[in-house]
Structures are given as structure tokens and as C-alpha cells.
Coordinates of C-alpha atoms in Angstrom, one line a residue:
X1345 CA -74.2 68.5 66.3
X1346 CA -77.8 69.9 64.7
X1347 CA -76.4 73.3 66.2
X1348 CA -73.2 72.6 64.1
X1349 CA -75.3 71.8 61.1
X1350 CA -77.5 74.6 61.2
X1351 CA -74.6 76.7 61.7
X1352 CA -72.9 75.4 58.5
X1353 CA -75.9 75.8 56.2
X1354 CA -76.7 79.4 56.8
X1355 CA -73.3 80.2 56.5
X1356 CA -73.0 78.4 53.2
X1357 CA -75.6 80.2 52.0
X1358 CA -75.3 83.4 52.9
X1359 CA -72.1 83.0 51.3
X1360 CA -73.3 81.1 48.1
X1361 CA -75.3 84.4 47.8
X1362 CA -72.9 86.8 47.9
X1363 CA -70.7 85.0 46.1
X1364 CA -73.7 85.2 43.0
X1365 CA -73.2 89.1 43.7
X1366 CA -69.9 88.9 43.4
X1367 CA -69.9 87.1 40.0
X1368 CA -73.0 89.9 38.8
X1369 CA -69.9 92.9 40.0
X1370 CA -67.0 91.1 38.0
X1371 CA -69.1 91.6 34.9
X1372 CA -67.4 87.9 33.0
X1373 CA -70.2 86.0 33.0
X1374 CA -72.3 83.6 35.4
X1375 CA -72.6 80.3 36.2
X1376 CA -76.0 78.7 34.1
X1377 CA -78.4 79.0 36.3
X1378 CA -77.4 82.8 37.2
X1379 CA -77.2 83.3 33.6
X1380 CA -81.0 82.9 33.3
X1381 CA -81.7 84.1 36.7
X1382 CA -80.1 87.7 35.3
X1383 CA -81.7 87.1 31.8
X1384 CA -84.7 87.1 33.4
X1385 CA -84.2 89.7 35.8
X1386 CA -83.6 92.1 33.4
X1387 CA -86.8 91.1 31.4
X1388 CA -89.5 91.7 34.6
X1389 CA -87.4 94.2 36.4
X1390 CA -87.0 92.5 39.5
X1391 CA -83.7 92.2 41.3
X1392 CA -81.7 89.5 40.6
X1393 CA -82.4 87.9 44.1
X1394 CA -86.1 87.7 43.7
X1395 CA -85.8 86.2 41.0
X1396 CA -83.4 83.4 42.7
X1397 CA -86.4 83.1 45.3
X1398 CA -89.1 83.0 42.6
X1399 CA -87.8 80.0 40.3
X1400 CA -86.5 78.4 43.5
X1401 CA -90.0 77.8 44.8
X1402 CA -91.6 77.2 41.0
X1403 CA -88.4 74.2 40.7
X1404 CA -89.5 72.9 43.9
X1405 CA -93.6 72.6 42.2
X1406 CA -91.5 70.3 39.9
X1407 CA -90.7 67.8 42.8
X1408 CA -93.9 66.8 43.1
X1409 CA -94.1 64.2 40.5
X1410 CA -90.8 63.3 41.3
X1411 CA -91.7 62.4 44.5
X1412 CA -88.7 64.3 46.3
X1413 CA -89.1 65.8 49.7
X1414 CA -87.9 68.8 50.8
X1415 CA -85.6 69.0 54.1
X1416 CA -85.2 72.3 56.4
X1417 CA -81.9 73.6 54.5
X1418 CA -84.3 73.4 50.5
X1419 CA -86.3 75.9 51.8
X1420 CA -83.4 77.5 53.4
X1421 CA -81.4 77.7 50.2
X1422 CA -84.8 78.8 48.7
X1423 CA -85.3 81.8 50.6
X1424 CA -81.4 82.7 52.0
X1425 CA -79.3 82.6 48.0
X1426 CA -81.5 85.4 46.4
X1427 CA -81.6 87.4 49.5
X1428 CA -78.0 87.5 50.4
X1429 CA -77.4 87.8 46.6
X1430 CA -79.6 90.6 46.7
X1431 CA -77.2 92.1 50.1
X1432 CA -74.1 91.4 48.3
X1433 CA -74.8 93.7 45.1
X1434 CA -76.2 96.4 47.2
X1435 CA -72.5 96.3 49.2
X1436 CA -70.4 95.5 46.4
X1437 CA -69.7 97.9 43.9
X1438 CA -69.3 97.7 40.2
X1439 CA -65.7 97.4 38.6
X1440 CA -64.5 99.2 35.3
X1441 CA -61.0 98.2 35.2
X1442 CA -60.3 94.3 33.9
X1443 CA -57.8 93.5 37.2
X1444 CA -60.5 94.3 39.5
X1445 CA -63.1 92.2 36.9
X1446 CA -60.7 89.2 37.3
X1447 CA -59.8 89.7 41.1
X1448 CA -63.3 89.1 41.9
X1449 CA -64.2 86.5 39.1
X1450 CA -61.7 84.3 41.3
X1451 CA -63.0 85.6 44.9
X1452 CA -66.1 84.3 43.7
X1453 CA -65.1 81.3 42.4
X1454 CA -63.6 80.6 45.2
X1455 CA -65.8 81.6 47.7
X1456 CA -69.0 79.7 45.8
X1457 CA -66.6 76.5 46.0
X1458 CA -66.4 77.4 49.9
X1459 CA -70.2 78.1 50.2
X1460 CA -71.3 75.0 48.2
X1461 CA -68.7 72.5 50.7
X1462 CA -70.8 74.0 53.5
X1463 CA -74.3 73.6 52.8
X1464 CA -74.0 70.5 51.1
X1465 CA -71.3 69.2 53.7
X1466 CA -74.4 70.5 56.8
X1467 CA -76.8 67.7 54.7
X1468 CA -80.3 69.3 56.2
X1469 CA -81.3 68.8 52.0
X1470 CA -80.7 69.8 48.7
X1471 CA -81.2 73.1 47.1
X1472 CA -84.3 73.1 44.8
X1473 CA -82.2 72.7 41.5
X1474 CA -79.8 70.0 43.1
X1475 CA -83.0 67.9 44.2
X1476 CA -84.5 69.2 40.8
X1477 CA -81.4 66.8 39.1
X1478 CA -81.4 63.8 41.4
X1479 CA -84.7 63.6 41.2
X1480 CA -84.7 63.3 37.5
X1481 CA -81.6 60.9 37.7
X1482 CA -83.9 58.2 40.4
X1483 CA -86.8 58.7 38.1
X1484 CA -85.3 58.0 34.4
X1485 CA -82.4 55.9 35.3
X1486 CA -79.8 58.7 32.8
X1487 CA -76.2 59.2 34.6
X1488 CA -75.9 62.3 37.2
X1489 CA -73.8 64.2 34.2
X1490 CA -76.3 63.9 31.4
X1491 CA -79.1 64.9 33.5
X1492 CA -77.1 67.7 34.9
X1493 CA -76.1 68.7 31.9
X1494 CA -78.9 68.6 29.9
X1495 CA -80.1 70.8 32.6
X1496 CA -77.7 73.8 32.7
X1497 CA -77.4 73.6 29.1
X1498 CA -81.5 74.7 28.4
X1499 CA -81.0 77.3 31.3
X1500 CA -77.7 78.6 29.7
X1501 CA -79.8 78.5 26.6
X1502 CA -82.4 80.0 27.7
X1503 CA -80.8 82.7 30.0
X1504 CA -78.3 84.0 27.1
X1505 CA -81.7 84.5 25.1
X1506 CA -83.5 86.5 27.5
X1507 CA -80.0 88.5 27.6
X1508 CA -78.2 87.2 30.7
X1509 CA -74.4 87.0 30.9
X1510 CA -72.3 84.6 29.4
X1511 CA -68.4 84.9 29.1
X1512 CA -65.6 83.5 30.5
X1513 CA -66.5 83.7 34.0
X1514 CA -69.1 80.9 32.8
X1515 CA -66.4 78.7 31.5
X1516 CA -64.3 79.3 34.4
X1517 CA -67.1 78.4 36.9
X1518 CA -67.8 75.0 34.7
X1519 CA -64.0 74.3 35.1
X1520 CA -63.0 74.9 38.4
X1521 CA -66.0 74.0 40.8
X1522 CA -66.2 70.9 40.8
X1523 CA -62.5 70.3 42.0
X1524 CA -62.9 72.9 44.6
X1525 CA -65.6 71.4 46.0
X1526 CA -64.4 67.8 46.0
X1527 CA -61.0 69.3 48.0
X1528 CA -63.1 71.4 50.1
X1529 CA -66.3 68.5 51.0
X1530 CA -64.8 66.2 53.0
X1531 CA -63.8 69.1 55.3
X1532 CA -67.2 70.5 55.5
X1533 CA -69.4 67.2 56.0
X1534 CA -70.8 66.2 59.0
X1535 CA -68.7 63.5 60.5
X1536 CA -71.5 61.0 61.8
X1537 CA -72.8 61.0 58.4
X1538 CA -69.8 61.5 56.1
X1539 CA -68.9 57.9 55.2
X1540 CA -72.7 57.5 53.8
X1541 CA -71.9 59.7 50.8
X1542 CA -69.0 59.6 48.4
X1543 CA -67.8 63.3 48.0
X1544 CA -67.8 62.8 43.7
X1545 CA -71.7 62.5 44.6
X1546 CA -72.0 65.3 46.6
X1547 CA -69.7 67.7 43.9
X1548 CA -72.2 66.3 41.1
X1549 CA -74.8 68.3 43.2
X1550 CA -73.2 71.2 44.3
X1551 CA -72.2 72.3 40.4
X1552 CA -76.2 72.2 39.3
X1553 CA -77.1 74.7 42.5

């Protein structure tokens, strides 16, 4: 079963990576957390992934007060998003023409959906912005959307100011992960642990990755 699980994550992420690429390509706008991790991409002139790796690990510094602990897949997701992200813009190519924007807006809606199901569904821990969120929810006692919200909502802010993309990829993303995910979850969890976590929970987390 640990081979299954281990299996599951890296797949999950390596997909949740180039799914980030794939978003980048379409050129309609990212998901909050991509929109700063391009705004500030473009501001240092490192690639997009590094980035991903970078404010992964400086999140993580915030954990401490919270008093979360990191499992094997937090680092994972730490190190694997930004470098498959980084793989996936390197093998995808750019698109000028709106149909091909759009075709691959959806593939990597649909495919970030997939990706999220798996690594959250392998349950070897939470990525550093998930943990980032629950954290806060144990600490202050505020509901999983507020906190969550609140969240993507400074790093939209913020990301959009630094000049990262927002459009209707963005809204699209907000709209239609979280039922992807909660049709997808119960398929991807681990089935000695699956009744110890109510899929609804799990989507909460997979949307502030």
C-alpha cells in the first residue's frame, strides 16, 4: 500500500506541475497562487518553477508557529510542482490562436483537478500552502472558507500587482475545482484511510494548493 501511495503522489504532482504550465501556455489567467508565483517571476527573473520552490519552502518557515509538521509528500510537493512546472513550459509551446488558448485552459483545469485528487487522495501530507490554511484554521478557530479565502485573495492581490496574470482562466479555476475534485477524491484516496476524512475537507485543501 506505501508503494501505492508513493506512487500516487509523484504522479499527482508531476502532473499538478505541468498542469501550472499548461495554464502559463493558454495565456487566460492563473489560479491565485500562480498569479503571484508569475508576478513574481517576472519581477526577479527567475523561472516560474523556482519560484514555486522558493515560496514553497519560505510558507513552510510559517509553520513553525503554527505548530504543523511536515509529512514526506510537503516536501515532495515543495520540490516536484515548480520543477515539473518548469518541464512542462519547456515542452509545451505557446498558443496565438484563442481555440488552442481555450483547449488547454480546460486540459489544465482538468488535469489540475486530476493531479490534486491524487496527492491529496496518497495522504503522505499537505502541500505547504494547504498546511499553510489548516494551520491557520486550528490556530484561530475562522471557518476553512474565510481562511482560505482571505488567503488567495492577498496573493491574487498581490500577484496582479507585481504583474502576474489574471483573466478568465482565474475565474474558471475558482469555479470548477472544487467539484472536480470532490468527483474525482473518493477515487484517488487511500482505502484504509478513506473513511477518516470527509472528501468536502479534503477539496477545501486541494483549491488553496
Amino acid at each position: 500500500m506505501m508503494t501505492r501511495r508513493i506512487t500516487q503522489l509523484l504522479i499527482g504532482l508531476a502532473m499538478y506541475g505541468i498542469s501550472l504550465a499548461m495554464f502559463v501556455r493558454a495565456g487566460l489567467g492563473l489560479d491565485p497562487w500562480d498569479v503571484f508565483h508569475q508576478g513574481l517571476a517576472g519581477k526577479t527573473g527567475l523561472s516560474i518553477g523556482v519560484v514555486v520552490i522558493a515560496v514553497s519552502f519560505l510558507v513552510l518557515l510559517l509553520w513553525i508557529p503554527l505548530r504543523q509538521m511536515p509529512g514526506v509528500g510537503t516536501i515532495a510537493n515543495a520540490v516536484l510542482v515548480g520543477l515539473f512546472a518548469d518541464l512542462g513550459l519547456w515542452l509545451i509551446p505557446e498558443f496565438s490562436h484563442l481555440g488552442g488558448q481555450i483547449a488547454m485552459l480546460a486540459g489544465a483545469v482538468i488535469l489540475n483537478g486530476i493531479a490534486s485528487a491524487c496527492y491529496i487522495g496518497a495522504r503522505l501530507g499537505p502541500g505547504a500552502r494547504d498546511g499553510l490554511m489548516t494551520g491557520l484554521v486550528r490556530r484561530t478557530g475562522w471557518s476553512v472558507r474565510l481562511v482560505r479565502t482571505g488567503i488567495e485573495v492577498v496573493v491574487l492581490a498581490v500577484g496582479f500587482l507585481l504583474g502576474g496574470s489574471v483573466g478568465v482562466g482565474t475565474v474558471v479555476y475558482a469555479l470548477a475545482i472544487g467539484p472536480i475534485v470532490q468527483v474525482l477524491l473518493p477515487r484517488f484516496m487511500v482505502p484504509e484511510r478513506a473513511k477518516e476524512t470527509a472528501p468536502t475537507e479534503a477539496v477545501e485543501a486541494a483549491t488553496a494548493a
